[in-house]
Amino acid sequence: MERTETMEETVGMELSETIVKLEHVKKAYKGNVLFTDLNFQVQRGESCAIVGANGSGKSVLLKMICGLVRPDDGNVIVRGEKVEDGKFPKDIGVILDNAGFLPNETGLKNLSIIAGILKKVTREELEATMCLVGLNPASQVKVGKYSLGMKQRLAIAQALMERPSLLILDEPFNAIDPDTVMDFQSLLGRLNKEEGVTLLMTSHRQEDIQGLCKSIYQIDSKSLKSIA
């Protein structure tokens, strides 16, 4: 008699799916060897953080996963597909350094321009996302006049606005006050636990990731070492 999988087993199989995988990755950047034989993977629904000193390669690692930087050797695989030149992973929300917002446009206009590429979200959904991160979508203040904290809030809104299943966040809490950091930690925690969103983030501050990320890796000897 053919065996029928239970719902619990099906969910377990889904959660064990490898979303991000790096195989024997080597990378030198601006003359500095960052990784010599990096093997790393993130499972679906996991909350994972990478810590390390400034210049250790955290940002470069995330850029390789996003397809913005190529490894010198080895493979970067997202959802079973190799990340190659001109082929970027789909269904991801990203915060990287120096978000390229238009300084002479409002926050809502900036998000609208970006959202127009895939046309997955409505104006109402964009406004709701801005409210979620503590920005006023009706404000006519141009992004060039934003404080660092407001720009980081807008970057978080941009990462969340299309409700991706994978969030790749490089130092997402930079320039944000401690109370707001706690609010965003709670928000990301809910997305991870209740909606199964996979989190992969970097930080140089332990307090940013404690209670949020279950798996923590440190860049060590040009590779990654599990520390939690």
JSON list of C-alpha atoms in Angstrom, two decimals:
[
{"chain": "A", "resi": 1, "resn": "MET", "atom": "CA", "xyz": [0.00, 0.00, 0.00]},
{"chain": "A", "resi": 2, "resn": "GLU", "atom": "CA", "xyz": [1.34, 3.44, -0.97]},
{"chain": "A", "resi": 3, "resn": "ARG", "atom": "CA", "xyz": [2.34, 5.61, 1.96]},
{"chain": "A", "resi": 4, "resn": "THR", "atom": "CA", "xyz": [0.77, 9.06, 2.26]},
{"chain": "A", "resi": 5, "resn": "GLU", "atom": "CA", "xyz": [2.86, 11.82, 3.83]},
{"chain": "A", "resi": 6, "resn": "THR", "atom": "CA", "xyz": [1.41, 13.63, 6.79]},
{"chain": "A", "resi": 7, "resn": "MET", "atom": "CA", "xyz": [1.20, 17.41, 6.90]},
{"chain": "A", "resi": 8, "resn": "GLU", "atom": "CA", "xyz": [3.90, 17.49, 9.58]},
{"chain": "A", "resi": 9, "resn": "GLU", "atom": "CA", "xyz": [6.26, 15.47, 7.39]},
{"chain": "A", "resi": 10, "resn": "THR", "atom": "CA", "xyz": [5.57, 17.67, 4.38]},
{"chain": "A", "resi": 11, "resn": "VAL", "atom": "CA", "xyz": [6.29, 20.82, 6.36]},
{"chain": "A", "resi": 12, "resn": "GLY", "atom": "CA", "xyz": [9.47, 19.24, 7.72]},
{"chain": "A", "resi": 13, "resn": "MET", "atom": "CA", "xyz": [10.65, 18.44, 4.19]},
{"chain": "A", "resi": 14, "resn": "GLU", "atom": "CA", "xyz": [9.99, 22.02, 3.09]},
{"chain": "A", "resi": 15, "resn": "LEU", "atom": "CA", "xyz": [11.89, 23.47, 6.04]},
{"chain": "A", "resi": 16, "resn": "SER", "atom": "CA", "xyz": [14.90, 21.26, 5.32]},
{"chain": "A", "resi": 17, "resn": "GLU", "atom": "CA", "xyz": [15.23, 22.67, 1.80]},
{"chain": "A", "resi": 18, "resn": "THR", "atom": "CA", "xyz": [18.56, 24.38, 1.19]},
{"chain": "A", "resi": 19, "resn": "ILE", "atom": "CA", "xyz": [17.90, 27.95, 0.04]},
{"chain": "A", "resi": 20, "resn": "VAL", "atom": "CA", "xyz": [21.47, 29.30, -0.10]},
{"chain": "A", "resi": 21, "resn": "LYS", "atom": "CA", "xyz": [24.54, 27.17, -0.72]},
{"chain": "A", "resi": 22, "resn": "LEU", "atom": "CA", "xyz": [28.17, 28.16, -1.25]},
{"chain": "A", "resi": 23, "resn": "GLU", "atom": "CA", "xyz": [30.60, 25.49, -2.43]},
{"chain": "A", "resi": 24, "resn": "HIS", "atom": "CA", "xyz": [34.39, 25.90, -2.18]},
{"chain": "A", "resi": 25, "resn": "VAL", "atom": "CA", "xyz": [34.16, 29.63, -2.75]},
{"chain": "A", "resi": 26, "resn": "LYS", "atom": "CA", "xyz": [37.35, 31.64, -3.12]},
{"chain": "A", "resi": 27, "resn": "LYS", "atom": "CA", "xyz": [37.36, 35.42, -3.23]},
{"chain": "A", "resi": 28, "resn": "ALA", "atom": "CA", "xyz": [39.91, 38.20, -3.14]},
{"chain": "A", "resi": 29, "resn": "TYR", "atom": "CA", "xyz": [38.69, 41.77, -3.13]},
{"chain": "A", "resi": 30, "resn": "LYS", "atom": "CA", "xyz": [40.83, 44.84, -3.77]},
{"chain": "A", "resi": 31, "resn": "GLY", "atom": "CA", "xyz": [43.96, 42.78, -3.27]},
{"chain": "A", "resi": 32, "resn": "ASN", "atom": "CA", "xyz": [42.77, 41.29, 0.03]},
{"chain": "A", "resi": 33, "resn": "VAL", "atom": "CA", "xyz": [42.10, 37.54, 0.22]},
{"chain": "A", "resi": 34, "resn": "LEU", "atom": "CA", "xyz": [38.74, 37.18, 2.00]},
{"chain": "A", "resi": 35, "resn": "PHE", "atom": "CA", "xyz": [37.80, 33.52, 1.49]},
{"chain": "A", "resi": 36, "resn": "THR", "atom": "CA", "xyz": [39.94, 30.54, 0.49]},
{"chain": "A", "resi": 37, "resn": "ASP", "atom": "CA", "xyz": [37.57, 27.54, 0.69]},
{"chain": "A", "resi": 38, "resn": "LEU", "atom": "CA", "xyz": [34.18, 28.69, 1.92]},
{"chain": "A", "resi": 39, "resn": "ASN", "atom": "CA", "xyz": [31.39, 26.13, 2.31]},
{"chain": "A", "resi": 40, "resn": "PHE", "atom": "CA", "xyz": [28.14, 27.38, 3.76]},
{"chain": "A", "resi": 41, "resn": "GLN", "atom": "CA", "xyz": [24.41, 26.81, 3.52]},
{"chain": "A", "resi": 42, "resn": "VAL", "atom": "CA", "xyz": [21.16, 28.24, 4.81]},
{"chain": "A", "resi": 43, "resn": "GLN", "atom": "CA", "xyz": [17.98, 26.19, 5.12]},
{"chain": "A", "resi": 44, "resn": "ARG", "atom": "CA", "xyz": [14.48, 27.38, 4.32]},
{"chain": "A", "resi": 45, "resn": "GLY", "atom": "CA", "xyz": [12.93, 29.17, 7.30]},
{"chain": "A", "resi": 46, "resn": "GLU", "atom": "CA", "xyz": [16.26, 29.58, 9.08]},
{"chain": "A", "resi": 47, "resn": "SER", "atom": "CA", "xyz": [17.31, 32.78, 10.83]},
{"chain": "A", "resi": 48, "resn": "CYS", "atom": "CA", "xyz": [21.06, 33.13, 10.36]},
{"chain": "A", "resi": 49, "resn": "ALA", "atom": "CA", "xyz": [23.61, 35.83, 11.15]},
{"chain": "A", "resi": 50, "resn": "ILE", "atom": "CA", "xyz": [27.20, 36.34, 10.05]},
{"chain": "A", "resi": 51, "resn": "VAL", "atom": "CA", "xyz": [29.46, 38.38, 12.30]},
{"chain": "A", "resi": 52, "resn": "GLY", "atom": "CA", "xyz": [32.95, 39.68, 11.77]},
{"chain": "A", "resi": 53, "resn": "ALA", "atom": "CA", "xyz": [35.15, 42.72, 11.96]},
{"chain": "A", "resi": 54, "resn": "ASN", "atom": "CA", "xyz": [34.88, 45.52, 9.41]},
{"chain": "A", "resi": 55, "resn": "GLY", "atom": "CA", "xyz": [36.71, 44.49, 6.26]},
{"chain": "A", "resi": 56, "resn": "SER", "atom": "CA", "xyz": [36.45, 40.78, 6.99]},
{"chain": "A", "resi": 57, "resn": "GLY", "atom": "CA", "xyz": [34.21, 40.15, 3.96]},
{"chain": "A", "resi": 58, "resn": "LYS", "atom": "CA", "xyz": [30.64, 40.19, 5.32]},
{"chain": "A", "resi": 59, "resn": "SER", "atom": "CA", "xyz": [29.30, 42.57, 2.69]},
{"chain": "A", "resi": 60, "resn": "VAL", "atom": "CA", "xyz": [31.19, 40.88, -0.15]},
{"chain": "A", "resi": 61, "resn": "LEU", "atom": "CA", "xyz": [29.75, 37.53, 0.90]},
{"chain": "A", "resi": 62, "resn": "LEU", "atom": "CA", "xyz": [26.18, 38.84, 0.68]},
{"chain": "A", "resi": 63, "resn": "LYS", "atom": "CA", "xyz": [26.89, 40.51, -2.65]},
{"chain": "A", "resi": 64, "resn": "MET", "atom": "CA", "xyz": [28.09, 37.17, -4.03]},
{"chain": "A", "resi": 65, "resn": "ILE", "atom": "CA", "xyz": [24.83, 35.55, -2.93]},
{"chain": "A", "resi": 66, "resn": "CYS", "atom": "CA", "xyz": [22.86, 38.34, -4.62]},
{"chain": "A", "resi": 67, "resn": "GLY", "atom": "CA", "xyz": [24.85, 37.99, -7.85]},
{"chain": "A", "resi": 68, "resn": "LEU", "atom": "CA", "xyz": [26.40, 41.45, -7.63]},
{"chain": "A", "resi": 69, "resn": "VAL", "atom": "CA", "xyz": [29.94, 40.13, -7.10]},
{"chain": "A", "resi": 70, "resn": "ARG", "atom": "CA", "xyz": [31.36, 36.97, -8.65]},
{"chain": "A", "resi": 71, "resn": "PRO", "atom": "CA", "xyz": [33.50, 34.49, -6.69]},
{"chain": "A", "resi": 72, "resn": "ASP", "atom": "CA", "xyz": [36.97, 33.86, -8.05]},
{"chain": "A", "resi": 73, "resn": "ASP", "atom": "CA", "xyz": [36.27, 30.15, -7.80]},
{"chain": "A", "resi": 74, "resn": "GLY", "atom": "CA", "xyz": [33.52, 27.86, -6.51]},
{"chain": "A", "resi": 75, "resn": "ASN", "atom": "CA", "xyz": [29.74, 27.98, -6.77]},
{"chain": "A", "resi": 76, "resn": "VAL", "atom": "CA", "xyz": [27.01, 30.15, -5.31]},
{"chain": "A", "resi": 77, "resn": "ILE", "atom": "CA", "xyz": [23.59, 28.49, -5.49]},
{"chain": "A", "resi": 78, "resn": "VAL", "atom": "CA", "xyz": [20.22, 29.98, -4.51]},
{"chain": "A", "resi": 79, "resn": "ARG", "atom": "CA", "xyz": [17.14, 27.74, -4.55]},
{"chain": "A", "resi": 80, "resn": "GLY", "atom": "CA", "xyz": [18.98, 25.13, -6.57]},
{"chain": "A", "resi": 81, "resn": "GLU", "atom": "CA", "xyz": [20.11, 27.52, -9.33]},
{"chain": "A", "resi": 82, "resn": "LYS", "atom": "CA", "xyz": [23.68, 28.65, -9.77]},
{"chain": "A", "resi": 83, "resn": "VAL", "atom": "CA", "xyz": [24.13, 32.40, -9.52]},
{"chain": "A", "resi": 84, "resn": "GLU", "atom": "CA", "xyz": [25.97, 33.50, -12.66]},
{"chain": "A", "resi": 85, "resn": "ASP", "atom": "CA", "xyz": [26.64, 36.69, -14.60]},
{"chain": "A", "resi": 86, "resn": "GLY", "atom": "CA", "xyz": [23.39, 38.41, -15.49]},
{"chain": "A", "resi": 87, "resn": "LYS", "atom": "CA", "xyz": [21.34, 35.89, -13.52]},
{"chain": "A", "resi": 88, "resn": "PHE", "atom": "CA", "xyz": [20.07, 37.26, -10.23]},
{"chain": "A", "resi": 89, "resn": "PRO", "atom": "CA", "xyz": [18.13, 35.30, -7.60]},
{"chain": "A", "resi": 90, "resn": "LYS", "atom": "CA", "xyz": [14.39, 35.91, -7.53]},
{"chain": "A", "resi": 91, "resn": "ASP", "atom": "CA", "xyz": [12.07, 36.52, -4.60]},
{"chain": "A", "resi": 92, "resn": "ILE", "atom": "CA", "xyz": [14.65, 38.13, -2.34]},
{"chain": "A", "resi": 93, "resn": "GLY", "atom": "CA", "xyz": [14.64, 41.34, -0.35]},
{"chain": "A", "resi": 94, "resn": "VAL", "atom": "CA", "xyz": [18.02, 42.98, 0.04]},
{"chain": "A", "resi": 95, "resn": "ILE", "atom": "CA", "xyz": [19.73, 45.65, 2.11]},
{"chain": "A", "resi": 96, "resn": "LEU", "atom": "CA", "xyz": [23.29, 46.34, 1.05]},
{"chain": "A", "resi": 97, "resn": "ASP", "atom": "CA", "xyz": [25.60, 49.26, 1.76]},
{"chain": "A", "resi": 98, "resn": "ASN", "atom": "CA", "xyz": [24.89, 52.60, 0.11]},
{"chain": "A", "resi": 99, "resn": "ALA", "atom": "CA", "xyz": [21.32, 52.06, -1.07]},
{"chain": "A", "resi": 100, "resn": "GLY", "atom": "CA", "xyz": [20.91, 53.94, -4.35]},
{"chain": "A", "resi": 101, "resn": "PHE", "atom": "CA", "xyz": [17.85, 56.05, -3.65]},
{"chain": "A", "resi": 102, "resn": "LEU", "atom": "CA", "xyz": [17.14, 59.17, -5.71]},
{"chain": "A", "resi": 103, "resn": "PRO", "atom": "CA", "xyz": [17.86, 62.15, -3.43]},
{"chain": "A", "resi": 104, "resn": "ASN", "atom": "CA", "xyz": [15.44, 64.52, -5.20]},
{"chain": "A", "resi": 105, "resn": "GLU", "atom": "CA", "xyz": [12.42, 62.25, -4.85]},
{"chain": "A", "resi": 106, "resn": "THR", "atom": "CA", "xyz": [10.26, 61.37, -1.85]},
{"chain": "A", "resi": 107, "resn": "GLY", "atom": "CA", "xyz": [10.48, 58.04, -0.08]},
{"chain": "A", "resi": 108, "resn": "LEU", "atom": "CA", "xyz": [7.23, 56.83, -1.62]},
{"chain": "A", "resi": 109, "resn": "LYS", "atom": "CA", "xyz": [8.33, 57.88, -5.11]},
{"chain": "A", "resi": 110, "resn": "ASN", "atom": "CA", "xyz": [11.59, 56.00, -4.70]},
{"chain": "A", "resi": 111, "resn": "LEU", "atom": "CA", "xyz": [9.78, 52.83, -3.66]},
{"chain": "A", "resi": 112, "resn": "SER", "atom": "CA", "xyz": [7.27, 53.26, -6.49]},
{"chain": "A", "resi": 113, "resn": "ILE", "atom": "CA", "xyz": [10.05, 53.45, -9.07]},
{"chain": "A", "resi": 114, "resn": "ILE", "atom": "CA", "xyz": [11.69, 50.29, -7.73]},
{"chain": "A", "resi": 115, "resn": "ALA", "atom": "CA", "xyz": [8.35, 48.48, -7.44]},
{"chain": "A", "resi": 116, "resn": "GLY", "atom": "CA", "xyz": [7.59, 49.37, -11.07]},
{"chain": "A", "resi": 117, "resn": "ILE", "atom": "CA", "xyz": [10.24, 46.92, -12.24]},
{"chain": "A", "resi": 118, "resn": "LEU", "atom": "CA", "xyz": [8.34, 43.77, -11.23]},
{"chain": "A", "resi": 119, "resn": "LYS", "atom": "CA", "xyz": [4.90, 45.33, -10.67]},
{"chain": "A", "resi": 120, "resn": "LYS", "atom": "CA", "xyz": [4.13, 42.98, -7.77]},
{"chain": "A", "resi": 121, "resn": "VAL", "atom": "CA", "xyz": [2.82, 45.51, -5.25]},
{"chain": "A", "resi": 122, "resn": "THR", "atom": "CA", "xyz": [0.23, 48.28, -5.29]},
{"chain": "A", "resi": 123, "resn": "ARG", "atom": "CA", "xyz": [0.65, 51.86, -4.13]},
{"chain": "A", "resi": 124, "resn": "GLU", "atom": "CA", "xyz": [-1.49, 51.03, -1.11]},
{"chain": "A", "resi": 125, "resn": "GLU", "atom": "CA", "xyz": [0.84, 48.18, -0.19]},
{"chain": "A", "resi": 126, "resn": "LEU", "atom": "CA", "xyz": [3.85, 50.47, -0.52]},
{"chain": "A", "resi": 127, "resn": "GLU", "atom": "CA", "xyz": [2.21, 53.01, 1.76]},
{"chain": "A", "resi": 128, "resn": "ALA", "atom": "CA", "xyz": [1.42, 50.29, 4.29]},
{"chain": "A", "resi": 129, "resn": "THR", "atom": "CA", "xyz": [5.04, 49.11, 4.25]},
{"chain": "A", "resi": 130, "resn": "MET", "atom": "CA", "xyz": [6.31, 52.63, 4.86]},
{"chain": "A", "resi": 131, "resn": "CYS", "atom": "CA", "xyz": [3.98, 52.96, 7.83]},
{"chain": "A", "resi": 132, "resn": "LEU", "atom": "CA", "xyz": [5.21, 49.60, 9.08]},
{"chain": "A", "resi": 133, "resn": "VAL", "atom": "CA", "xyz": [8.79, 50.91, 9.31]},
{"chain": "A", "resi": 134, "resn": "GLY", "atom": "CA", "xyz": [7.78, 54.25, 10.81]},
{"chain": "A", "resi": 135, "resn": "LEU", "atom": "CA", "xyz": [7.84, 56.49, 7.74]},
{"chain": "A", "resi": 136, "resn": "ASN", "atom": "CA", "xyz": [5.02, 58.76, 6.58]},
{"chain": "A", "resi": 137, "resn": "PRO", "atom": "CA", "xyz": [4.14, 57.89, 2.95]},
{"chain": "A", "resi": 138, "resn": "ALA", "atom": "CA", "xyz": [2.43, 61.28, 2.51]},
{"chain": "A", "resi": 139, "resn": "SER", "atom": "CA", "xyz": [5.57, 63.23, 3.44]},
{"chain": "A", "resi": 140, "resn": "GLN", "atom": "CA", "xyz": [6.94, 65.46, 0.70]},
{"chain": "A", "resi": 141, "resn": "VAL", "atom": "CA", "xyz": [10.42, 65.52, 2.22]},
{"chain": "A", "resi": 142, "resn": "LYS", "atom": "CA", "xyz": [12.97, 64.42, -0.35]},
{"chain": "A", "resi": 143, "resn": "VAL", "atom": "CA", "xyz": [15.24, 61.49, 0.49]},
{"chain": "A", "resi": 144, "resn": "GLY", "atom": "CA", "xyz": [18.28, 63.73, 0.20]},
{"chain": "A", "resi": 145, "resn": "LYS", "atom": "CA", "xyz": [17.01, 65.50, 3.32]},
{"chain": "A", "resi": 146, "resn": "TYR", "atom": "CA", "xyz": [16.48, 62.26, 5.26]},
{"chain": "A", "resi": 147, "resn": "SER", "atom": "CA", "xyz": [18.54, 61.51, 8.35]},
{"chain": "A", "resi": 148, "resn": "LEU", "atom": "CA", "xyz": [20.69, 58.37, 8.32]},
{"chain": "A", "resi": 149, "resn": "GLY", "atom": "CA", "xyz": [18.08, 56.60, 10.41]},
{"chain": "A", "resi": 150, "resn": "MET", "atom": "CA", "xyz": [15.27, 57.53, 8.01]},
{"chain": "A", "resi": 151, "resn": "LYS", "atom": "CA", "xyz": [17.32, 56.30, 5.05]},
{"chain": "A", "resi": 152, "resn": "GLN", "atom": "CA", "xyz": [17.85, 52.98, 6.83]},
{"chain": "A", "resi": 153, "resn": "ARG", "atom": "CA", "xyz": [14.11, 52.73, 7.51]},
{"chain": "A", "resi": 154, "resn": "LEU", "atom": "CA", "xyz": [13.48, 53.31, 3.80]},
{"chain": "A", "resi": 155, "resn": "ALA", "atom": "CA", "xyz": [16.02, 50.61, 2.94]},
{"chain": "A", "resi": 156, "resn": "ILE", "atom": "CA", "xyz": [14.17, 48.18, 5.22]},
{"chain": "A", "resi": 157, "resn": "ALA", "atom": "CA", "xyz": [10.87, 49.14, 3.58]},
{"chain": "A", "resi": 158, "resn": "GLN", "atom": "CA", "xyz": [12.38, 48.49, 0.16]},
{"chain": "A", "resi": 159, "resn": "ALA", "atom": "CA", "xyz": [13.58, 45.05, 1.27]},
{"chain": "A", "resi": 160, "resn": "LEU", "atom": "CA", "xyz": [10.16, 44.11, 2.69]},
{"chain": "A", "resi": 161, "resn": "MET", "atom": "CA", "xyz": [7.79, 45.72, 0.20]},
{"chain": "A", "resi": 162, "resn": "GLU", "atom": "CA", "xyz": [7.40, 42.76, -2.17]},
{"chain": "A", "resi": 163, "resn": "ARG", "atom": "CA", "xyz": [7.06, 40.27, 0.70]},
{"chain": "A", "resi": 164, "resn": "PRO", "atom": "CA", "xyz": [10.01, 38.09, -0.36]},
{"chain": "A", "resi": 165, "resn": "SER", "atom": "CA", "xyz": [10.62, 34.63, 1.05]},
{"chain": "A", "resi": 166, "resn": "LEU", "atom": "CA", "xyz": [14.35, 35.35, 1.55]},
{"chain": "A", "resi": 167, "resn": "LEU", "atom": "CA", "xyz": [15.76, 38.46, 3.21]},
{"chain": "A", "resi": 168, "resn": "ILE", "atom": "CA", "xyz": [19.46, 39.26, 2.81]},
{"chain": "A", "resi": 169, "resn": "LEU", "atom": "CA", "xyz": [20.30, 42.13, 5.13]},
{"chain": "A", "resi": 170, "resn": "ASP", "atom": "CA", "xyz": [23.70, 43.77, 5.53]},
{"chain": "A", "resi": 171, "resn": "GLU", "atom": "CA", "xyz": [23.89, 45.60, 8.88]},
{"chain": "A", "resi": 172, "resn": "PRO", "atom": "CA", "xyz": [20.15, 46.43, 8.75]},
{"chain": "A", "resi": 173, "resn": "PHE", "atom": "CA", "xyz": [20.07, 48.27, 12.07]},
{"chain": "A", "resi": 174, "resn": "ASN", "atom": "CA", "xyz": [22.82, 50.79, 11.37]},
{"chain": "A", "resi": 175, "resn": "ALA", "atom": "CA", "xyz": [21.99, 54.37, 12.43]},
{"chain": "A", "resi": 176, "resn": "ILE", "atom": "CA", "xyz": [18.71, 53.31, 14.08]},
{"chain": "A", "resi": 177, "resn": "ASP", "atom": "CA", "xyz": [18.02, 54.11, 17.71]},
{"chain": "A", "resi": 178, "resn": "PRO", "atom": "CA", "xyz": [17.88, 51.18, 20.20]},
{"chain": "A", "resi": 179, "resn": "ASP", "atom": "CA", "xyz": [14.09, 51.27, 20.69]},
{"chain": "A", "resi": 180, "resn": "THR", "atom": "CA", "xyz": [13.52, 51.12, 16.93]},
{"chain": "A", "resi": 181, "resn": "VAL", "atom": "CA", "xyz": [16.04, 48.28, 16.64]},
{"chain": "A", "resi": 182, "resn": "MET", "atom": "CA", "xyz": [13.91, 46.29, 19.06]},
{"chain": "A", "resi": 183, "resn": "ASP", "atom": "CA", "xyz": [10.80, 47.02, 16.98]},
{"chain": "A", "resi": 184, "resn": "PHE", "atom": "CA", "xyz": [12.51, 45.81, 13.80]},
{"chain": "A", "resi": 185, "resn": "GLN", "atom": "CA", "xyz": [13.87, 42.74, 15.56]},
{"chain": "A", "resi": 186, "resn": "SER", "atom": "CA", "xyz": [10.29, 41.92, 16.58]},
{"chain": "A", "resi": 187, "resn": "LEU", "atom": "CA", "xyz": [9.03, 42.49, 13.03]},
{"chain": "A", "resi": 188, "resn": "LEU", "atom": "CA", "xyz": [11.70, 40.30, 11.44]},
{"chain": "A", "resi": 189, "resn": "GLY", "atom": "CA", "xyz": [11.14, 37.66, 14.10]},
{"chain": "A", "resi": 190, "resn": "ARG", "atom": "CA", "xyz": [7.43, 37.52, 13.25]},
{"chain": "A", "resi": 191, "resn": "LEU", "atom": "CA", "xyz": [8.15, 37.25, 9.53]},
{"chain": "A", "resi": 192, "resn": "ASN", "atom": "CA", "xyz": [10.54, 34.39, 10.22]},
{"chain": "A", "resi": 193, "resn": "LYS", "atom": "CA", "xyz": [8.38, 32.45, 12.67]},
{"chain": "A", "resi": 194, "resn": "GLU", "atom": "CA", "xyz": [4.89, 33.13, 11.35]},
{"chain": "A", "resi": 195, "resn": "GLU", "atom": "CA", "xyz": [5.48, 33.43, 7.59]},
{"chain": "A", "resi": 196, "resn": "GLY", "atom": "CA", "xyz": [8.55, 31.24, 7.21]},
{"chain": "A", "resi": 197, "resn": "VAL", "atom": "CA", "xyz": [10.70, 34.01, 5.74]},
{"chain": "A", "resi": 198, "resn": "THR", "atom": "CA", "xyz": [14.36, 32.99, 5.65]},
{"chain": "A", "resi": 199, "resn": "LEU", "atom": "CA", "xyz": [16.68, 35.55, 7.24]},
{"chain": "A", "resi": 200, "resn": "LEU", "atom": "CA", "xyz": [20.37, 35.95, 6.41]},
{"chain": "A", "resi": 201, "resn": "MET", "atom": "CA", "xyz": [21.94, 39.03, 7.91]},
{"chain": "A", "resi": 202, "resn": "THR", "atom": "CA", "xyz": [25.27, 40.46, 8.98]},
{"chain": "A", "resi": 203, "resn": "SER", "atom": "CA", "xyz": [26.14, 42.51, 12.03]},
{"chain": "A", "resi": 204, "resn": "HIS", "atom": "CA", "xyz": [29.12, 43.59, 14.09]},
{"chain": "A", "resi": 205, "resn": "ARG", "atom": "CA", "xyz": [26.94, 44.06, 17.18]},
{"chain": "A", "resi": 206, "resn": "GLN", "atom": "CA", "xyz": [25.89, 40.99, 19.16]},
{"chain": "A", "resi": 207, "resn": "GLU", "atom": "CA", "xyz": [22.83, 42.79, 20.57]},
{"chain": "A", "resi": 208, "resn": "ASP", "atom": "CA", "xyz": [21.40, 43.15, 17.05]},
{"chain": "A", "resi": 209, "resn": "ILE", "atom": "CA", "xyz": [21.16, 39.41, 16.53]},
{"chain": "A", "resi": 210, "resn": "GLN", "atom": "CA", "xyz": [20.58, 37.99, 20.01]},
{"chain": "A", "resi": 211, "resn": "GLY", "atom": "CA", "xyz": [17.09, 36.55, 20.23]},
{"chain": "A", "resi": 212, "resn": "LEU", "atom": "CA", "xyz": [16.55, 36.99, 16.49]},
{"chain": "A", "resi": 213, "resn": "CYS", "atom": "CA", "xyz": [19.00, 34.63, 14.78]},
{"chain": "A", "resi": 214, "resn": "LYS", "atom": "CA", "xyz": [19.25, 31.01, 15.87]},
{"chain": "A", "resi": 215, "resn": "SER", "atom": "CA", "xyz": [22.35, 30.26, 13.79]},
{"chain": "A", "resi": 216, "resn": "ILE", "atom": "CA", "xyz": [25.37, 32.53, 14.10]},
{"chain": "A", "resi": 217, "resn": "TYR", "atom": "CA", "xyz": [28.61, 32.24, 12.13]},
{"chain": "A", "resi": 218, "resn": "GLN", "atom": "CA", "xyz": [31.83, 34.18, 12.51]},
{"chain": "A", "resi": 219, "resn": "ILE", "atom": "CA", "xyz": [34.26, 34.91, 9.71]},
{"chain": "A", "resi": 220, "resn": "ASP", "atom": "CA", "xyz": [37.41, 33.17, 10.86]},
{"chain": "A", "resi": 221, "resn": "SER", "atom": "CA", "xyz": [40.57, 32.16, 8.99]},
{"chain": "A", "resi": 222, "resn": "LYS", "atom": "CA", "xyz": [39.00, 33.19, 5.66]},
{"chain": "A", "resi": 223, "resn": "SER", "atom": "CA", "xyz": [36.03, 30.88, 6.18]},
{"chain": "A", "resi": 224, "resn": "LEU", "atom": "CA", "xyz": [32.97, 30.65, 8.43]},
{"chain": "A", "resi": 225, "resn": "LYS", "atom": "CA", "xyz": [32.91, 29.12, 11.91]},
{"chain": "A", "resi": 226, "resn": "SER", "atom": "CA", "xyz": [29.66, 28.27, 13.69]},
{"chain": "A", "resi": 227, "resn": "ILE", "atom": "CA", "xyz": [29.50, 29.96, 17.11]},
{"chain": "A", "resi": 228, "resn": "ALA", "atom": "CA", "xyz": [25.81, 29.35, 17.90]}
]
